[in-house]
């Protein structure tokens, strides 16, 4: 997709002819031509408002040359612009002087001091002394407007960047201008704190120190910070970030403007959970996620005991060798947190050295990896630019927040259509053209009818015929222009329900493209590296494999068929639906855990091998759309933790085998040489937007960093706002034969999904993901600890009325395996006959509430509510 | 659960129905909330947010743009004394000082008995009876200290209830009437008229 | 001597105590013009208004007929009538909405018919509680009478008028800010271009915004013809116009005066109008068109009340308010109070307006109340220049709307005309008048 400049106009800037795109903003056209116009309110990722008046330039018009805001004015042919006249200079100096009049000038104690656009402008243009001798405007000094953000109104210059971000970009207008004149202030509602999951972006784009982030406040001075560009692996969107540290301590993560991915934005989880990398120093219990695992350990007399790497590797090898002696005796689960190189190394070890095909990077909470690989793929850009998007996912704001922002922008700013299959609460609902309510276990039925011209309304469905018809019209009959986003909306529903629906869409609408909404960090990369029974490194596929996926391995462990398990990461117990079954399986097995964080799984570990985690290792990762980007180490891993590649390679040595992967670089090279997967290329191009696997590379030229737009980021080549420069093929894809690829017809038919009808007194359960879940990052992050989801049952008002309860009432929740007590809340986004609960939400006692009482073998889980 | 009482909620819905978009009813709804409560409570703001499809922060911020909305309780009578240019020249500042003394409260504050809130206002567009005084946005035309004091007596005694209702009540006349024709019918009328006009235009050419 | 021969076009019912009622309106020829208009083609009605050369009465003085004709090429969606009247010392719309609401409504229906608009909004200043009630009552009565609503007077024309109360913000008189307020938002003016109401107005659709007085003239124009209106006044300034006379005059009030044929002096001194200055003091200055206008000295009292005549001398008739400052008036105090008004009413978007108004106000306060420095005078001029570069007339601006460049008008005028007074304030350490 090359965005060729089709037509252009010529304008004159300071007497020089400049080519510009018709309709382009003058400030942009001038900047590309090398004339930088000063600014404050303008931000390249938001609609201009032209209110600060800093960018005034002289433009010829019918009434002679007048001062016009360059940020708001669109160029047209023949426009004559002067940016350096005395008049312009006086106007701009005047604006700057006005801005400083009420500004407290408390730079020495301000977080922004040293990287402040206002400070920079003042140094560049301002006069040395102030003519303002009056009393300045006073406000109470910083007020906490949310869990993460503080507001100092005295420093505010009323540029409206934060309020516009909140209302226009994020759609959470939880802060807004209040008042008038020079008393105008940014303010939250007294009843609703600023708890948007995007709140940190307002801090990042604030051109002064009015908004500061609580976790970062006073922790560093800009000039002490060192920075690397990297990729966030908190979820699988793969936002580009600038990671900054002061010495060996992580200080801050800022969003880098990657044109194809995040546009400079980050979610608060990605931005603020860096404190989980440091670990909570007071925490030494290996069963806690807040503890960093820094030394190798083996279990001695029932207790995990720190040992040397040599001892630990020997113990692990001994254990695995013994188990591997029986056929199908070993397997591995996890790996989504690894880099591509780490995953590749482990795949080589597991398949090549241990000879097992039982490996799976998902925890039974994802989708059939081979099916996903077989689908025509869409990029994030393609989804955000598609005329119609169909979503079969949970709330994307909670699952993949920046993908949500991109889709929201597509709907709100570019008026494109979103058709949403609505399982429960969803932030996209407000902007979706059509929202079709679906109850657990019905997606495939609804899709069956949605993709047929004469589909009618499925039996027992809660969908309105008019909506269904509208959705059908939007989706079309071939899928042309349609991007389907697919994920696991409901963890208490068997994956086969959505998988069946995906197959139906792929078959009926052959031109549709798919974007998988798998959410766990580098899960896409791990699958691409073959950490799934039928997949092979470099997106290879082998239909003949009979390897076990996660659920099958747990079953085999329980039955004793499989004896040992390598856990790549400590997330199994936190994510698998059947916790009791998983515990039983771990109990029965010999377990080697490779992890950087503590966790409940370590209670079953026989050997623990400490690994470096994000921001401590280099390599590449692959996001949901298959974009390979580099991750960089900013700090040194604590204790004697090693990078994953090294651990796999050294363990192989214990078996007398050389993987030939003695460094990340070698692993990337081996991978690229063998399969063409662009790991080495991406690694060598560490400050770029990466490379899409399997696509002719379309490079976006980055342009010089504008510190006004991205204050705090301090490298010169890190902003990707430039034009597509066309297909610059720079991928050194080797001549390696492309690995076999999964094709839809070759991927085994999905399990049938015949859902029994619910009985009248039971509610089908929708276990949906929350951003602030109970995962390792959240548990390890003091900054976000208070924001973790609490357990409540959300119900439609019909169901509340039927039960005779109101929001806040507690009810008994009876499942197949037991009962618990929870409070209810009204939520009409939840379809009738369904109750929605956040996955992994904890009750007041800190225990996981719902998973223990559900039976995960059912296609749809149900509970009964009792009010007595 | 509605914070608006039944009658007010019904009026709120009528107001919203007057406009092509619900948010347009923002100012009328805030006036309505103020009529019910005398000021804008957090609950009222939340309800207006819900009715107009926005957030509490946005409604609060919008309300605070306008001088007539109070986010804290005020007296039953809000007394506004203009000191802008015409009134300044006619003793508006002195009138404001006098009002402050009579009511026993400073500008911006509420009298000890909780009955009066005193405000210094900008021009109230009644400059021929300067200095201009409004109580609850009613012109009381008391441009001498003695007249002002008499007015305060009358207000205290409830003798002005007929023309100075309690704070928050703005328009006591309820709208009745309206287009009462389906918009589609009206649109068809317009199309017809336009076609006729175009025909006339080509004729005259 | 004042010319008093002109007909009373918008104040004809001023004598009647019940002038605001339907019965009085009907008894005095009300809704006759509307019936007549409905027998004409819409473009004929518009042509009469065009011929009348009715200049907008809201401040900018743009001819209503021209505004409409620019629009009638594309369908107009909404008619918005501006009754926000908040320009200090302006109180003529207050008179019209309270005393003759039916005339206003009739005018609105006529305009809507000419524009073929079926939805009109009458935005009224929130502080006009009585006016709001009278207008709402009149609207109700007009619906009952068949002068409003579906198929007006049996014609094929329907119109709905919604009376929309403002809530206390001067800036909402500015037409794009008014539109924002009508959309339920803060009254932040929009940037023109591209947000000319005529193109992208209410809800982004073409919208005509006209002032209350502009509308109130329409029944007479339709009844008597545009030519009869144009025969009054001279040049572009035709018809009569309401002037709100205030300040140091014996008889402040709203007067309907034939344009151009009368001068500022006539209006201020004629016994039929202002009746002279209180205590027969000498005039020090007048503010000719609302506080946004630059001041005139007594030397310009004989200037005719005409739009172009006043513009030529570097000011404007603006909102039709004339404030008389006499020799007892402290000009520093007057200019300070006006700046305080702008500082309070700035919407707060544009840096120069938001910060400039507050800064200038504080310096003016110091000068008036003690603590002024000589260099403050030039500082004031330079700050003014940073809001309205060059301090020319009509002004240039560094802001979005013209509230910005209105701020300097008084301060600049006062310094230009009475610099000595400023110096005296500095030397005296405060106001010598106190
Ligand atoms: C700051 C400012 C305040 C204004 N206030 C008013 C007002 O109160 N009433 C009014 O009719 N026009 C006001 N205007 C003028 C309007 O923007 C607009 O020009 C006018 O309503 C058009 O109507 P007209 O053409 O009939 O005069 C104001 C303009 C500005 C810049
Ligand atoms: S000039 Fe003043 S009132 Fe006008 S838009 Fe700018 S800040 Fe608002
Ligand atoms: S007005 Fe253009 S950058 Fe603020």
JSON list of C-alpha atoms and ligand atoms in Angstrom, two decimals, chain A residues 39-42 50-55 69 71, ligand 3:
[
{"chain": "A", "resi": 39, "resn": "UNK", "atom": "CA", "xyz": [3.72, 26.00, 18.51]},
{"chain": "A", "resi": 40, "resn": "UNK", "atom": "CA", "xyz": [2.14, 24.76, 21.71]},
{"chain": "A", "resi": 41, "resn": "UNK", "atom": "CA", "xyz": [-1.41, 23.58, 21.25]},
{"chain": "A", "resi": 42, "resn": "UNK", "atom": "CA", "xyz": [-0.77, 21.84, 17.96]},
{"chain": "A", "resi": 50, "resn": "UNK", "atom": "CA", "xyz": [-5.51, 26.97, 16.81]},
{"chain": "A", "resi": 51, "resn": "UNK", "atom": "CA", "xyz": [-5.92, 28.39, 20.27]},
{"chain": "A", "resi": 52, "resn": "UNK", "atom": "CA", "xyz": [-2.49, 29.11, 21.70]},
{"chain": "A", "resi": 53, "resn": "UNK", "atom": "CA", "xyz": [-1.72, 31.46, 18.80]},
{"chain": "A", "resi": 54, "resn": "UNK", "atom": "CA", "xyz": [2.00, 30.73, 18.97]},
{"chain": "A", "resi": 55, "resn": "UNK", "atom": "CA", "xyz": [2.13, 29.62, 15.35]},
{"chain": "A", "resi": 69, "resn": "UNK", "atom": "CA", "xyz": [-2.41, 30.22, 12.74]},
{"chain": "A", "resi": 71, "resn": "UNK", "atom": "CA", "xyz": [-1.49, 24.92, 12.58]},
{"chain": "D", "resi": 3, "resn": "LIG", "atom": "S1", "xyz": [-2.47, 28.01, 17.58]},
{"chain": "D", "resi": 3, "resn": "LIG", "atom": "FE1", "xyz": [-1.21, 26.89, 16.24]},
{"chain": "D", "resi": 3, "resn": "LIG", "atom": "S2", "xyz": [0.09, 25.75, 17.58]},
{"chain": "D", "resi": 3, "resn": "LIG", "atom": "FE2", "xyz": [-1.37, 26.70, 18.94]}
]
